[in-house]
Amino acid sequence: DVGYKITMAFLPPTKRHPNSANIAQDLPFHMIHFPMQASAKFKGPEVNTLNVTDSYDKIEKRVAQLRSWYPNAKYTNNHTGSVFTQNDAAMNHLFKALKKYDFIFVDSRTSAKSVAKKYANQYNMPYIVRNTFLDNEKDFNYIQNQLKKAIKIAKKKGFAIAIGHPYNITTEVLSKSKHLLKGVDLIYVNELPYLK
C-alpha cells in the first residue's frame, strides 16, 4: 500500500507463518527469504535454517521444497546467513541446487566476507547484491537517511537495492518518502537493468 513497487520476500511456511506461500501467489512478483546459518549471537533461527554442515542432498531437498511451495518465484535472498554465505562448501552446494531448480540468488550481504559473487560467476548466474539496509535502527530519520543513500547510489550507478523489514516504522518511512523518489524508477528485482 505504499504506492510503488516493492519486492516482497517471504519466509518459507512454518507454524509461525503458515500462509506465507499462499499470500505470495497473489502478488505480481515476489522472492523467497531463505533462512541460512547466522553467527551464534543470533537468537531464534527459523525452522529448517540451512547450516554449513548440511550435505548437498539436504540442501537440494530444501530447495526442491521451496520450488514446490513457490512455483512462480525466480529469486531468493538469504535471511540472516552471515556464517553460511561466507562458507565455500555450503555456498557451492546451494548454488548447485538453485541452478537445478531455476532460482537466482540475491545476496542480502549479511557478511562482508560473503562468497556469493564467486559462486554466481562459477554457475553462470547474475550476481545481485543489496546496497543498503534501511532499518538497522527503528528510527524514522535513520531509515529515511538510508533510503536517501540508496537513491544517491541509484543515480550514480544506475540502480540500487535497499533491503528493509516489514516493521511499521519502515512502512511509514516508505509511504512518507515519495517526494524523495523523483528521478528514480521503483522496480522489482527482475527489472534490474543488467538482467535484461
Tab-separated table of C-alpha atoms in Angstrom:
chain	number	residue	atom	x	y	z
A	1	ASP	CA	0.000	0.000	0.000
A	2	VAL	CA	2.959	2.407	-0.010
A	3	GLY	CA	2.079	3.314	-3.588
A	4	TYR	CA	5.052	1.996	-5.552
A	5	LYS	CA	6.794	-1.288	-6.363
A	6	ILE	CA	8.393	-3.180	-3.506
A	7	THR	CA	9.818	-6.675	-3.916
A	8	MET	CA	8.285	-8.717	-1.109
A	9	ALA	CA	10.405	-11.597	0.202
A	10	PHE	CA	8.576	-14.386	2.029
A	11	LEU	CA	9.954	-16.782	4.619
A	12	PRO	CA	9.099	-20.429	3.876
A	13	PRO	CA	5.936	-21.647	5.638
A	14	THR	CA	6.255	-22.756	9.268
A	15	LYS	CA	3.842	-22.902	12.212
A	16	ARG	CA	4.670	-19.260	12.934
A	17	HIS	CA	3.775	-18.110	9.399
A	18	PRO	CA	1.825	-20.944	7.748
A	19	ASN	CA	0.337	-18.850	4.929
A	20	SER	CA	3.461	-17.204	3.538
A	21	ALA	CA	3.487	-19.209	0.292
A	22	ASN	CA	-0.253	-18.717	-0.295
A	23	ILE	CA	-0.038	-14.943	0.193
A	24	ALA	CA	2.893	-14.733	-2.228
A	25	GLN	CA	0.918	-16.288	-5.095
A	26	ASP	CA	-1.447	-13.299	-5.221
A	27	LEU	CA	1.339	-10.792	-5.858
A	28	PRO	CA	2.626	-9.736	-9.284
A	29	PHE	CA	6.189	-10.506	-8.153
A	30	HIS	CA	7.849	-11.988	-5.057
A	31	MET	CA	11.034	-13.558	-3.742
A	32	ILE	CA	11.788	-16.237	-1.150
A	33	HIS	CA	13.563	-15.164	2.032
A	34	PHE	CA	15.715	-18.255	2.561
A	35	PRO	CA	16.898	-18.881	6.171
A	36	MET	CA	20.627	-19.612	6.472
A	37	GLN	CA	23.000	-20.026	9.385
A	38	ALA	CA	23.902	-16.870	11.282
A	39	SER	CA	26.524	-16.296	13.949
A	40	ALA	CA	25.972	-17.774	17.405
A	41	LYS	CA	24.973	-14.284	18.603
A	42	PHE	CA	21.747	-14.517	16.580
A	43	LYS	CA	18.966	-15.977	18.691
A	44	GLY	CA	15.837	-17.678	17.386
A	45	PRO	CA	16.751	-19.111	13.973
A	46	GLU	CA	13.921	-20.136	11.662
A	47	VAL	CA	12.797	-23.760	11.419
A	48	ASN	CA	14.861	-25.641	8.783
A	49	THR	CA	17.565	-22.997	8.553
A	50	LEU	CA	20.383	-24.178	6.250
A	51	ASN	CA	23.639	-24.888	8.082
A	52	VAL	CA	27.195	-25.087	6.785
A	53	THR	CA	27.334	-28.746	7.874
A	54	ASP	CA	24.332	-29.712	5.682
A	55	SER	CA	25.031	-32.151	2.855
A	56	TYR	CA	24.271	-31.311	-0.761
A	57	ASP	CA	21.404	-33.807	-0.613
A	58	LYS	CA	19.796	-31.998	2.325
A	59	ILE	CA	20.199	-28.567	0.711
A	60	GLU	CA	18.892	-29.846	-2.632
A	61	LYS	CA	15.764	-31.284	-0.942
A	62	ARG	CA	15.153	-27.938	0.789
A	63	VAL	CA	15.461	-26.022	-2.484
A	64	ALA	CA	13.118	-28.532	-4.173
A	65	GLN	CA	10.619	-27.909	-1.375
A	66	LEU	CA	10.825	-24.154	-1.968
A	67	ARG	CA	10.198	-24.712	-5.669
A	68	SER	CA	7.017	-26.683	-4.886
A	69	TRP	CA	5.788	-24.032	-2.414
A	70	TYR	CA	6.690	-21.075	-4.653
A	71	PRO	CA	6.192	-22.267	-8.245
A	72	ASN	CA	6.338	-18.725	-9.662
A	73	ALA	CA	9.386	-17.496	-7.768
A	74	LYS	CA	12.698	-16.996	-9.534
A	75	TYR	CA	14.681	-15.072	-6.929
A	76	THR	CA	15.689	-15.937	-3.377
A	77	ASN	CA	17.692	-13.930	-0.868
A	78	ASN	CA	19.283	-15.021	2.377
A	79	HIS	CA	17.555	-14.464	5.710
A	80	THR	CA	20.421	-13.963	8.191
A	81	GLY	CA	23.197	-16.232	6.795
A	82	SER	CA	26.344	-14.407	7.894
A	83	VAL	CA	28.063	-17.747	8.596
A	84	PHE	CA	26.546	-19.695	5.695
A	85	THR	CA	27.252	-17.155	2.935
A	86	GLN	CA	30.973	-16.988	3.704
A	87	ASN	CA	31.415	-20.780	3.615
A	88	ASP	CA	32.680	-22.086	0.265
A	89	ALA	CA	31.396	-25.652	0.507
A	90	ALA	CA	27.951	-24.582	1.704
A	91	MET	CA	27.541	-21.921	-0.980
A	92	ASN	CA	28.734	-24.297	-3.678
A	93	HIS	CA	26.040	-26.796	-2.616
A	94	LEU	CA	23.451	-24.022	-2.503
A	95	PHE	CA	24.217	-22.593	-5.946
A	96	LYS	CA	24.255	-26.053	-7.496
A	97	ALA	CA	20.759	-26.691	-6.094
A	98	LEU	CA	19.470	-23.215	-7.003
A	99	LYS	CA	20.655	-23.694	-10.579
A	100	LYS	CA	18.912	-27.095	-10.771
A	101	TYR	CA	15.565	-25.603	-9.708
A	102	ASP	CA	15.862	-22.376	-11.706
A	103	PHE	CA	16.415	-19.912	-8.877
A	104	ILE	CA	18.681	-16.861	-8.815
A	105	PHE	CA	20.374	-15.811	-5.571
A	106	VAL	CA	20.189	-12.262	-4.247
A	107	ASP	CA	22.913	-11.603	-1.678
A	108	SER	CA	21.483	-9.763	1.332
A	109	ARG	CA	25.162	-9.318	2.251
A	110	THR	CA	24.825	-10.034	5.935
A	111	SER	CA	28.581	-10.709	5.873
A	112	ALA	CA	31.293	-8.642	4.220
A	113	LYS	CA	33.041	-11.989	3.592
A	114	SER	CA	30.184	-13.410	1.508
A	115	VAL	CA	31.380	-15.650	-1.334
A	116	ALA	CA	28.126	-15.344	-3.297
A	117	LYS	CA	29.785	-13.444	-6.150
A	118	LYS	CA	32.333	-16.224	-6.644
A	119	TYR	CA	29.621	-18.882	-6.984
A	120	ALA	CA	27.316	-16.728	-9.086
A	121	ASN	CA	30.203	-16.447	-11.561
A	122	GLN	CA	31.043	-20.154	-11.292
A	123	TYR	CA	27.442	-21.187	-12.039
A	124	ASN	CA	26.986	-18.535	-14.733
A	125	MET	CA	24.293	-16.688	-12.792
A	126	PRO	CA	23.888	-12.933	-12.358
A	127	TYR	CA	25.374	-11.519	-9.159
A	128	ILE	CA	22.756	-9.450	-7.368
A	129	VAL	CA	23.645	-7.781	-4.068
A	130	ARG	CA	21.971	-5.268	-1.786
A	131	ASN	CA	23.464	-1.800	-1.461
A	132	THR	CA	21.873	-0.592	1.780
A	133	PHE	CA	19.979	-1.896	4.791
A	134	LEU	CA	17.209	0.540	5.599
A	135	ASP	CA	16.254	-0.281	9.145
A	136	ASN	CA	19.135	-1.489	11.292
A	137	GLU	CA	17.740	1.154	13.637
A	138	LYS	CA	13.976	1.534	14.088
A	139	ASP	CA	14.068	5.304	13.773
A	140	PHE	CA	12.295	7.434	11.152
A	141	ASN	CA	15.238	9.721	10.378
A	142	TYR	CA	17.752	6.870	10.290
A	143	ILE	CA	15.620	4.850	7.871
A	144	GLN	CA	14.922	7.836	5.654
A	145	ASN	CA	18.643	8.657	5.521
A	146	GLN	CA	19.378	5.071	4.468
A	147	LEU	CA	16.765	5.440	1.721
A	148	LYS	CA	18.473	8.662	0.607
A	149	LYS	CA	21.777	6.735	0.406
A	150	ALA	CA	20.139	4.139	-1.831
A	151	ILE	CA	18.716	6.865	-4.075
A	152	LYS	CA	22.166	8.502	-4.332
A	153	ILE	CA	23.735	5.138	-5.308
A	154	ALA	CA	20.984	4.524	-7.880
A	155	LYS	CA	21.544	7.925	-9.500
A	156	LYS	CA	25.292	7.304	-9.647
A	157	LYS	CA	25.364	3.603	-10.662
A	158	GLY	CA	22.058	3.335	-12.500
A	159	PHE	CA	20.444	1.089	-9.894
A	160	ALA	CA	20.454	0.216	-6.186
A	161	ILE	CA	18.921	-2.416	-3.931
A	162	ALA	CA	17.709	-1.384	-0.482
A	163	ILE	CA	16.544	-4.075	1.935
A	164	GLY	CA	14.213	-3.472	4.856
A	165	HIS	CA	11.921	-5.369	7.172
A	166	PRO	CA	8.120	-5.217	7.418
A	167	TYR	CA	8.335	-3.034	10.525
A	168	ASN	CA	5.580	-0.443	10.917
A	169	ILE	CA	8.178	2.337	11.056
A	170	THR	CA	9.801	1.155	7.808
A	171	THR	CA	6.448	1.109	6.018
A	172	GLU	CA	5.689	4.571	7.387
A	173	VAL	CA	9.003	5.956	6.092
A	174	LEU	CA	8.463	4.414	2.640
A	175	SER	CA	4.924	5.846	2.469
A	176	LYS	CA	6.071	9.321	3.500
A	177	SER	CA	9.183	9.470	1.299
A	178	LYS	CA	7.666	9.581	-2.182
A	179	HIS	CA	8.903	13.166	-2.591
A	180	LEU	CA	12.483	11.843	-2.381
A	181	LEU	CA	11.976	9.420	-5.252
A	182	LYS	CA	11.780	11.963	-8.073
A	183	GLY	CA	14.220	10.993	-10.791
A	184	VAL	CA	14.348	7.291	-9.905
A	185	ASP	CA	12.175	4.404	-11.077
A	186	LEU	CA	10.971	1.943	-8.454
A	187	ILE	CA	11.312	-1.537	-9.930
A	188	TYR	CA	11.119	-5.197	-8.947
A	189	VAL	CA	14.383	-7.142	-8.679
A	190	ASN	CA	13.771	-8.899	-12.006
A	191	GLU	CA	13.673	-5.495	-13.743
A	192	LEU	CA	17.246	-4.539	-12.847
A	193	PRO	CA	18.883	-3.130	-15.992
A	194	TYR	CA	21.748	-5.642	-16.106
A	195	LEU	CA	19.339	-8.624	-16.074
A	196	LYS	CA	17.772	-7.645	-19.404
